[in-house]
Coordinates of C-alpha atoms in Angstrom, one line a residue:
X1 CA 28.7 -38.7 43.7
X2 CA 25.4 -40.0 44.4
X3 CA 22.5 -39.0 42.0
X4 CA 19.0 -40.1 43.0
X5 CA 16.2 -39.7 39.9
X6 CA 13.0 -38.7 40.6
X7 CA 10.6 -40.7 38.7
X8 CA 7.2 -39.2 39.9
X9 CA 4.1 -39.0 37.4
X10 CA 2.8 -35.4 38.7
X11 CA 4.4 -32.2 40.0
X12 CA 3.3 -32.7 43.6
X13 CA 4.6 -36.2 43.7
X14 CA 7.6 -34.9 42.2
X15 CA 8.4 -32.2 44.6
X16 CA 7.9 -34.7 47.6
X17 CA 10.2 -36.8 46.0
X18 CA 12.8 -34.1 45.4
X19 CA 12.6 -33.3 49.2
X20 CA 13.2 -36.8 50.1
X21 CA 16.0 -37.4 47.7
X22 CA 17.7 -34.1 48.9
X23 CA 18.5 -36.1 52.5
X24 CA 20.4 -38.7 50.9
X25 CA 21.6 -37.5 47.2
X26 CA 24.6 -35.6 46.1
X27 CA 22.6 -34.6 43.0
X28 CA 19.0 -35.2 41.8
X29 CA 18.2 -36.2 38.3
X30 CA 14.8 -34.7 37.1
X31 CA 13.2 -37.4 35.0
X32 CA 11.0 -34.9 33.4
X33 CA 9.8 -37.8 30.8
X34 CA 7.8 -39.5 33.7
X35 CA 5.6 -36.2 34.3
X36 CA 2.2 -37.0 32.3
X37 CA 1.5 -34.2 30.1
X38 CA 4.6 -32.4 30.9
X39 CA 4.6 -28.5 30.6
X40 CA 7.1 -25.8 31.0
X41 CA 5.1 -24.7 34.1
X42 CA 5.9 -27.9 35.7
X43 CA 9.6 -27.6 35.2
X44 CA 9.4 -24.2 36.7
X45 CA 7.6 -25.4 39.8
X46 CA 10.4 -28.1 40.3
X47 CA 13.6 -26.0 39.5
X48 CA 12.1 -23.3 41.9
X49 CA 12.5 -25.9 44.8
X50 CA 16.2 -26.8 44.3
X51 CA 18.4 -27.2 47.3
X52 CA 21.1 -29.5 45.8
X53 CA 22.7 -29.8 42.0
X54 CA 19.9 -30.9 39.5
X55 CA 20.3 -33.1 36.3
X56 CA 17.4 -32.1 34.0
X57 CA 16.6 -35.3 31.5
X58 CA 13.7 -35.9 29.4
X59 CA 14.5 -39.4 27.7
X60 CA 12.4 -40.3 24.8
X61 CA 11.0 -43.7 24.1
X62 CA 13.3 -44.6 21.8
X63 CA 16.1 -44.2 24.4
X64 CA 14.3 -46.1 27.2
X65 CA 12.2 -43.3 28.4
X66 CA 8.8 -41.9 28.3
X67 CA 8.5 -39.1 26.5
X68 CA 6.3 -39.5 23.5
X69 CA 6.2 -36.2 22.1
X70 CA 8.2 -34.6 19.1
X71 CA 11.9 -34.0 19.3
X72 CA 11.4 -30.3 18.8
X73 CA 9.1 -30.2 21.6
X74 CA 11.4 -32.3 23.7
X75 CA 14.6 -30.3 23.3
X76 CA 12.7 -27.0 23.9
X77 CA 11.8 -28.2 27.3
X78 CA 15.4 -29.2 28.0
X79 CA 16.6 -25.8 27.0
X80 CA 14.0 -24.1 29.4
X81 CA 15.2 -26.3 32.2
X82 CA 18.6 -25.0 31.5
X83 CA 17.5 -21.5 31.4
X84 CA 15.8 -21.7 34.8
X85 CA 19.2 -22.9 36.3
X86 CA 19.4 -26.8 35.9
X87 CA 23.2 -27.6 36.6
X88 CA 23.1 -30.3 34.0
X89 CA 21.3 -31.2 31.0
X90 CA 21.2 -35.1 29.8
X91 CA 21.4 -35.1 26.3
X92 CA 21.5 -38.2 23.8
X93 CA 24.5 -38.2 21.7
X94 CA 22.7 -38.4 18.6
X95 CA 20.9 -34.9 19.0
X96 CA 23.4 -33.1 20.9
X97 CA 24.1 -30.9 17.8
X98 CA 20.3 -29.7 17.9
X99 CA 20.5 -28.9 21.4
X100 CA 21.4 -25.0 22.2
X101 CA 23.4 -24.8 25.5
X102 CA 22.8 -22.3 27.9
X103 CA 25.5 -20.5 30.1
X104 CA 26.0 -22.2 33.3
X105 CA 24.7 -25.3 32.4
X106 CA 26.7 -28.1 31.7
X107 CA 26.2 -30.7 29.1
X108 CA 26.1 -34.8 30.0
X109 CA 26.1 -36.4 26.7
X110 CA 24.9 -39.9 27.1
X111 CA 25.1 -43.2 25.0
X112 CA 22.6 -46.2 26.1
X113 CA 22.7 -49.7 24.8
X114 CA 20.0 -51.7 26.4
X115 CA 20.9 -55.0 24.8
X116 CA 24.5 -55.5 25.5
X117 CA 27.9 -54.3 26.4
X118 CA 29.8 -53.7 23.3
X119 CA 33.7 -54.9 23.2
X120 CA 36.1 -52.8 24.3
X121 CA 37.3 -51.0 21.1
X122 CA 33.6 -50.3 20.1
X123 CA 33.5 -48.6 23.8
X124 CA 36.5 -46.5 23.0
X125 CA 35.0 -45.7 19.6
X126 CA 32.0 -44.3 21.1
X127 CA 33.5 -42.7 24.0
X128 CA 35.8 -40.9 21.4
X129 CA 32.7 -39.8 19.7
X130 CA 30.9 -38.0 22.3
X131 CA 32.4 -34.6 21.4
X132 CA 31.3 -31.6 23.1
X133 CA 30.6 -33.0 26.6
X134 CA 31.4 -31.5 29.6
X135 CA 30.5 -35.2 31.1
X136 CA 30.6 -38.2 29.0
X137 CA 27.8 -41.1 29.9
X138 CA 27.9 -44.5 28.8
X139 CA 25.4 -47.0 29.9
X140 CA 25.3 -50.5 28.8
X141 CA 23.4 -53.3 29.5
X142 CA 25.5 -56.5 31.4
X143 CA 24.5 -59.8 30.2
X144 CA 27.4 -61.6 32.2
X145 CA 29.1 -60.1 35.3
X146 CA 32.5 -60.0 33.3
X147 CA 31.0 -57.1 31.2
X148 CA 31.7 -54.8 34.0
X149 CA 35.5 -55.2 33.4
X150 CA 35.3 -53.4 30.1
X151 CA 33.5 -50.6 31.8
X152 CA 36.0 -50.4 34.6
X153 CA 38.6 -50.2 32.1
X154 CA 37.1 -47.3 30.2
X155 CA 36.8 -45.4 33.3
X156 CA 40.3 -46.0 34.3
X157 CA 41.4 -44.5 30.9
X158 CA 39.0 -41.9 30.6
X159 CA 40.3 -38.1 30.5
X160 CA 36.9 -36.4 30.5
X161 CA 34.8 -36.6 33.4
X162 CA 33.0 -39.9 32.9
X163 CA 29.8 -41.7 33.9
X164 CA 30.2 -45.7 33.0
X165 CA 27.9 -48.0 34.3
X166 CA 25.9 -51.4 33.4
X167 CA 22.4 -52.2 33.8
X168 CA 20.9 -55.3 35.0
X169 CA 21.7 -57.6 37.9
X170 CA 24.8 -58.1 36.9
X171 CA 25.8 -55.0 36.4
X172 CA 25.2 -53.3 40.0
X173 CA 28.7 -53.9 40.9
X174 CA 29.4 -51.1 38.7
X175 CA 27.0 -48.9 40.4
X176 CA 28.6 -49.8 43.7
X177 CA 32.2 -49.5 42.5
X178 CA 31.8 -46.2 40.8
X179 CA 33.9 -44.2 42.9
X180 CA 36.6 -46.7 43.1
X181 CA 37.0 -46.4 39.3
X182 CA 36.5 -42.7 39.1
X183 CA 33.2 -42.5 37.6
X184 CA 31.8 -38.9 37.8
X185 CA 28.6 -40.2 39.6
X186 CA 26.3 -43.3 40.0
X187 CA 22.7 -43.6 40.1
X188 CA 20.7 -44.9 42.8
X189 CA 16.6 -44.9 43.3
X190 CA 14.9 -43.2 45.9
X191 CA 13.1 -46.8 47.0
X192 CA 11.7 -49.8 45.5
X193 CA 9.5 -49.1 42.6
X194 CA 11.1 -45.8 41.9
X195 CA 14.2 -47.1 39.7
X196 CA 14.8 -45.3 36.3
X197 CA 16.7 -48.3 34.9
X198 CA 17.0 -51.9 35.5
X199 CA 19.4 -53.2 38.2
X200 CA 19.4 -49.9 40.0
X201 CA 19.7 -50.0 43.7
X202 CA 18.3 -47.8 46.4
X203 CA 20.2 -44.9 47.8
X204 CA 19.6 -46.3 51.3
X205 CA 21.0 -49.5 50.4
X206 CA 24.2 -48.2 48.5
X207 CA 24.6 -46.0 51.8
X208 CA 23.8 -48.4 54.5
X209 CA 25.0 -51.8 53.0
X210 CA 27.6 -50.9 50.9
X211 CA 29.3 -47.8 52.8
X212 CA 29.4 -45.8 49.6
X213 CA 30.7 -42.8 50.5
X214 CA 33.8 -44.6 52.0
X215 CA 34.6 -46.2 48.9
X216 CA 37.7 -44.9 46.9
X217 CA 40.4 -45.8 44.9
X218 CA 42.3 -47.6 47.7
X219 CA 39.2 -49.8 48.8
X220 CA 39.6 -53.3 48.7
X221 CA 37.1 -55.7 47.0
X222 CA 35.7 -58.8 48.4
X223 CA 32.6 -60.4 47.2
X224 CA 30.2 -63.7 46.8
X225 CA 30.5 -65.9 43.8
X226 CA 27.2 -67.4 43.2
X227 CA 23.9 -68.0 41.2
X228 CA 21.6 -66.7 42.8
X229 CA 23.1 -63.9 45.0
X230 CA 20.4 -61.5 45.4
X231 CA 19.0 -63.1 48.5
X232 CA 22.2 -63.3 50.3
X233 CA 22.8 -61.5 53.8
X234 CA 26.6 -61.5 53.0
X235 CA 27.0 -57.8 51.9
X236 CA 25.4 -56.7 54.9
X237 CA 27.2 -58.9 57.1
X238 CA 30.8 -58.5 55.8
X239 CA 30.2 -54.6 55.0
X240 CA 29.2 -54.0 58.5
X241 CA 32.1 -55.8 60.0
X242 CA 34.4 -54.0 57.6
X243 CA 32.7 -50.5 59.1
X244 CA 33.0 -51.4 62.7
X245 CA 36.7 -52.6 62.3
X246 CA 37.6 -49.5 60.1
X247 CA 38.6 -51.3 57.2
X248 CA 38.7 -49.7 53.7
X249 CA 36.8 -52.7 51.9
X250 CA 33.6 -53.5 50.2
X251 CA 32.0 -56.9 49.7
X252 CA 29.9 -57.3 46.7
X253 CA 27.3 -59.9 45.0
X254 CA 28.7 -61.4 41.8
X255 CA 26.0 -63.4 40.2
X256 CA 28.4 -65.8 38.0
X257 CA 27.3 -68.1 35.5
X258 CA 30.6 -68.9 33.7
X259 CA 32.6 -69.5 36.6
X260 CA 36.3 -69.7 34.8
X261 CA 35.5 -66.5 32.9
X262 CA 34.9 -64.8 36.3
X263 CA 37.7 -65.9 38.3
X264 CA 40.3 -65.4 35.6
X265 CA 38.8 -61.9 34.6
X266 CA 38.5 -60.6 37.9
X267 CA 42.3 -61.2 38.8
X268 CA 42.8 -58.1 37.1
X269 CA 41.0 -56.1 39.9
X270 CA 43.1 -58.0 42.5
X271 CA 39.9 -58.8 44.5
X272 CA 41.2 -59.8 48.1
X273 CA 38.8 -62.7 48.9
X274 CA 35.4 -64.3 47.6
X275 CA 32.9 -66.4 49.5
X276 CA 31.6 -69.1 47.3
X277 CA 27.8 -70.5 47.2
X278 CA 25.7 -72.6 45.0
X279 CA 26.4 -73.9 42.2
X280 CA 30.3 -73.2 42.2
X281 CA 31.7 -74.8 45.6
X282 CA 33.2 -77.8 43.9
X283 CA 33.8 -76.5 40.3
X284 CA 35.9 -73.4 41.8
X285 CA 38.4 -75.7 43.1
X286 CA 40.0 -76.4 39.8
X287 CA 40.8 -72.5 39.5
X288 CA 42.9 -72.2 42.6
X289 CA 46.4 -71.7 42.7
X290 CA 46.5 -73.8 46.0
X291 CA 44.1 -75.5 48.2
X292 CA 44.0 -75.6 52.2
X293 CA 44.3 -79.2 53.3
X294 CA 40.8 -79.1 54.8
X295 CA 39.1 -77.9 51.6
X296 CA 41.2 -80.4 49.5
X297 CA 39.9 -83.4 51.7
X298 CA 36.3 -82.2 51.8
X299 CA 36.5 -81.8 48.0
X300 CA 34.5 -78.2 48.2
X301 CA 35.8 -74.5 48.7
X302 CA 33.4 -71.7 50.1
X303 CA 36.2 -69.5 50.7
X304 CA 38.9 -67.8 48.6
X305 CA 41.9 -65.7 49.8
X306 CA 44.1 -63.8 47.4
X307 CA 47.6 -64.1 48.8
X308 CA 50.1 -62.0 46.7
X309 CA 48.3 -62.8 43.8
X310 CA 47.7 -66.5 44.6
X311 CA 44.0 -67.7 44.8
X312 CA 43.9 -70.2 47.8
X313 CA 40.8 -72.1 48.4
X314 CA 39.5 -72.8 52.0
X315 CA 36.3 -74.3 53.5
X316 CA 34.7 -72.9 56.5
X317 CA 31.3 -74.6 56.1
X318 CA 32.3 -77.8 57.7
X319 CA 34.0 -76.2 60.8
X320 CA 30.7 -74.0 61.2
X321 CA 28.3 -76.7 60.7
X322 CA 30.1 -79.1 63.1
X323 CA 30.2 -76.3 65.9
X324 CA 26.4 -75.7 65.2
X325 CA 25.5 -79.3 66.0
X326 CA 28.0 -79.6 68.6
X327 CA 26.6 -76.8 70.5
X328 CA 22.9 -78.0 70.2
X329 CA 23.8 -81.1 71.5
X330 CA 26.0 -79.9 74.4
X331 CA 22.9 -78.2 75.9
X332 CA 21.4 -81.6 76.4
X333 CA 25.1 -83.3 77.5
X334 CA 25.4 -85.2 74.1
X335 CA 27.9 -85.4 71.8
X336 CA 28.3 -86.2 67.8
X337 CA 30.0 -89.9 68.8
X338 CA 28.0 -92.7 67.3
X339 CA 24.9 -90.3 66.4
X340 CA 23.1 -91.6 63.1
X341 CA 22.8 -88.6 60.9
X342 CA 20.8 -88.5 57.7
X343 CA 22.1 -85.7 55.2
X344 CA 19.6 -84.5 52.5
X345 CA 21.7 -83.2 49.4
X346 CA 24.8 -84.0 47.8
X347 CA 26.2 -80.6 46.8
X348 CA 29.1 -78.7 47.9
X349 CA 27.5 -78.0 51.5
X350 CA 26.4 -81.4 52.3
X351 CA 30.0 -82.7 51.2
X352 CA 31.5 -79.9 54.0
X353 CA 28.5 -81.2 56.4
X354 CA 29.2 -84.6 55.9
X355 CA 33.0 -84.5 56.3
X356 CA 32.9 -82.7 59.4
X357 CA 30.2 -84.5 61.1
X358 CA 31.9 -87.8 60.2
X359 CA 35.2 -86.6 61.6
X360 CA 33.5 -86.4 64.8
X361 CA 32.3 -90.0 65.0
X362 CA 28.7 -89.5 63.5
X363 CA 27.5 -92.2 61.3
X364 CA 26.5 -90.6 58.1
X365 CA 24.1 -91.6 55.5
X366 CA 23.6 -89.4 52.5
X367 CA 20.2 -89.1 50.7
X368 CA 19.6 -87.2 47.5
X369 CA 16.9 -87.1 45.0
X370 CA 19.5 -87.9 42.3
X371 CA 20.8 -91.2 43.6
X372 CA 23.9 -91.4 41.9
X373 CA 25.1 -88.0 43.2
X374 CA 24.5 -89.4 46.8
X375 CA 26.2 -92.6 46.0
X376 CA 29.3 -90.6 44.6
X377 CA 29.4 -88.3 47.9
X378 CA 28.8 -91.4 50.1
X379 CA 32.0 -93.0 48.3
X380 CA 34.2 -89.7 48.8
X381 CA 33.1 -89.4 52.3
X382 CA 33.4 -93.2 53.5
X383 CA 29.6 -93.7 54.6
X384 CA 26.3 -95.1 53.1
X385 CA 23.7 -93.8 51.1
X386 CA 20.1 -94.8 50.4
X387 CA 17.5 -93.7 48.1
X388 CA 15.3 -91.0 48.6
X389 CA 12.1 -92.9 48.8
X390 CA 13.7 -94.7 51.6
X391 CA 13.9 -91.8 54.2
X392 CA 11.0 -92.8 56.3
X393 CA 12.7 -96.1 56.9
X394 CA 16.1 -94.5 58.1
X395 CA 16.4 -94.5 62.0
X396 CA 18.2 -90.8 62.0
X397 CA 18.7 -89.3 65.4
X398 CA 19.8 -86.1 63.7
X399 CA 18.4 -84.8 59.9
X400 CA 20.3 -82.1 58.0
X401 CA 19.0 -80.4 55.1
X402 CA 21.9 -79.3 52.8
X403 CA 19.9 -78.5 49.9
X404 CA 18.2 -75.1 48.7
X405 CA 14.8 -76.2 49.1
X406 CA 12.9 -73.7 51.5
X407 CA 15.4 -70.8 50.7
X408 CA 13.7 -67.5 49.9
X409 CA 11.7 -66.9 48.2
X410 CA 10.3 -70.5 47.9
X411 CA 9.8 -70.2 51.6
X412 CA 6.8 -72.9 51.2
X413 CA 8.9 -75.6 49.9
X414 CA 10.3 -78.4 52.1
X415 CA 13.0 -81.0 51.1
X416 CA 11.4 -83.9 53.1
X417 CA 8.0 -84.9 54.1
X418 CA 6.7 -84.0 57.5
X419 CA 5.7 -87.8 58.0
X420 CA 9.3 -88.9 58.3
X421 CA 10.0 -86.4 61.4
X422 CA 9.8 -88.0 64.8
X423 CA 9.8 -86.6 68.5
X424 CA 13.2 -86.2 69.9
X425 CA 15.1 -86.1 66.4
X426 CA 17.4 -83.4 65.9
X427 CA 16.7 -81.3 62.6
X428 CA 19.4 -79.0 61.3
X429 CA 18.3 -76.8 58.2
X430 CA 21.3 -75.3 56.6
X431 CA 19.1 -72.9 55.0
X432 CA 19.3 -69.4 56.6
X433 CA 17.0 -67.1 54.7
X434 CA 14.4 -67.6 56.5
X435 CA 15.7 -68.6 59.8
X436 CA 12.7 -70.7 60.3
X437 CA 12.0 -72.6 57.3
X438 CA 9.1 -74.8 56.6
X439 CA 11.0 -77.7 57.5
X440 CA 12.0 -76.5 61.1
X441 CA 8.3 -75.3 61.7
X442 CA 6.9 -78.9 60.8
X443 CA 10.1 -80.3 63.0
X444 CA 9.1 -78.1 65.8
X445 CA 5.4 -79.3 65.5
X446 CA 6.3 -82.8 65.7
X447 CA 8.4 -82.5 68.8
X448 CA 11.8 -82.3 67.2
X449 CA 14.8 -80.1 68.6
X450 CA 15.7 -77.7 65.9
X451 CA 18.7 -75.9 64.7
X452 CA 18.6 -73.1 62.1
X453 CA 21.2 -72.2 59.4
X454 CA 21.8 -68.9 60.5
X455 CA 24.2 -69.9 63.1
X456 CA 26.1 -71.9 60.4
X457 CA 26.0 -68.8 58.2
X458 CA 27.3 -66.3 60.7
X459 CA 30.1 -68.9 61.8
X460 CA 31.5 -69.6 58.4
X461 CA 31.4 -65.9 57.5
X462 CA 33.3 -65.1 60.8
X463 CA 36.0 -67.5 59.9
X464 CA 36.4 -66.0 56.5
X465 CA 36.5 -62.7 57.6
X466 CA 39.2 -63.9 59.8
X467 CA 41.3 -65.7 56.9
X468 CA 41.0 -62.7 54.7
X469 CA 42.0 -59.8 57.4
X470 CA 43.9 -61.7 60.1
X471 CA 41.6 -60.3 62.7
X472 CA 39.2 -61.9 65.3
X473 CA 35.4 -61.7 63.8
X474 CA 32.8 -59.9 65.9
X475 CA 30.4 -63.2 65.9
X476 CA 27.9 -62.0 68.5
X477 CA 27.0 -58.6 66.6
X478 CA 27.4 -60.4 63.4
X479 CA 24.5 -62.9 64.4
X480 CA 22.5 -59.9 65.9
X481 CA 22.8 -57.8 62.8
X482 CA 21.5 -60.9 60.3
X483 CA 18.9 -62.0 62.8
X484 CA 17.3 -58.3 62.8
X485 CA 17.5 -57.6 59.3
X486 CA 15.7 -61.0 58.7
X487 CA 13.0 -60.2 61.1
X488 CA 12.3 -56.8 59.6
X489 CA 12.2 -58.3 56.0
X490 CA 9.1 -60.8 57.1

C-alpha cells in the first residue's frame, strides 16, 4: 500500500493536502506534530474529513519530529485521535506501554535510527522487542546501498505485518521495492518540499515512473549502477518500456560507492540486469563472470545481463555513439572514414566512443586534463593523444565530449573553450541532460553542426533492453518520452 504523509503547518492547509493525497494514496498519515500549536480541535477537524484510512502520528523532536510539548500531552493527543476514529496510531517503541489503546484502532509500533542501519542480528533483536504491535515499523538510515539488503531480509522473514525501509538517497530503493518484499506499506510525499523523511520520493514519481502498484513478489529487478544517479532518465525510460511491453519488471537507481560490495551483495536479489555509468564502467569488468567480445575489446562495460546466475558484461555505448555520428554525417553525404576526430575525456565513455569511431576508419586524438589517462587510452585504442592545452591547434573535423562536464546540475560548465570551435566542425556532446548543453549552444553560435547526447542515450538503452528481454525496443517512443520530460524540467 501507498501511504502519503501530510505535513502542513495549519489545519486549513492540512485539509487541502488531505484531499489531494486521497487521490493518490491508499492511506494518509496525519503528521500532527507539524501543526503549529496543535490542539484537540485540530484533530477533530481533520478526522471528520476522513475518506480513506488514516494513521495518526505525533512524532517528538527526540525521534526526528516537531512536537516539543510534554509526553503526557502528546500521548493524550494521540489517544484522542484514536477515540475519534483514526485507523492506526504510530507510537514509538519506548513509550508504547504508556499508551492506552482504543478499540478499533491498530497500533504501529515504530523504531527509528537516523544515523545507520544496524547489523542483521541487531535488527532481529529490535524486531523481536516490538511486542504488542499490530504492525511493526523499523526505519533506519542507509549509509550505503547494501544496507537495504538487511531490510529486505528482515521483511522476508517477518511474521507480523511489518513496515521496514531505509531513509536517505541510498535507501530509496527500499521504498520502491516495498511490495516485492512484503512491506505492509511504503511512504511517499505529496510533492517536493512536503517530505516527512530524507529520501522520500513523491507519490506521483512512485506511480508514474516506477509503476508502483504493479510491483509484486514476482517483479524482476533492473537498475543503474553509478554515482551520481539521481539525474538519470534511465528509470523513466526503462520503466515506461516495461509498462508498454507488459513486462513485470522495475528499473531502479543504485547509487553505488563500493562497487564490489554492491555487485556481490545484490547477487542475492537475482537482479536481471544493470546499466553502468560513471565512475564504474571499467572497474565493473573485474566483477563479471563473462565479457562479451566487444566489451572486452573496448575495455569498458555499460550493460550487465544476468544469464542463469552468471553476470555477463556488454558495451552498447560504442554502437550507439557510432550510429549517432554516422546518422549526422549521412545527412550531408559524409562518412567517418578518414575524419579527424578529437575526443575530450579518457573514461569508460571515451573508451567506447573512440573504439567505435576508430573501427569505422576515423583518425582519433584523445585529449584529457590528466594527460597520463589520455596517453593510456590512446595506447589501448591505437591512436594519438595530445595535451589539453593543445586543443586549439588540433585540426579536428569532429569534436566529441565524453566527460560529464556540463551535465545537470552544472549546466553552465563547458569542457572546452569556445575559441577552439570553428564553422563547419561537427560537435557531439555525449551528455544528454540537458539535451542542449553550453558546449552545443556555443558550437551552434560558431556555425558548427551539432549532435546531442540524448539520441546516443536512447540508442544505448534500446540495445540494453534488447539484451535483457530478447525483444526489440520501441526507440521512437523512447526518444519522445525523454525529450518531453527534459523539456518539462526546464
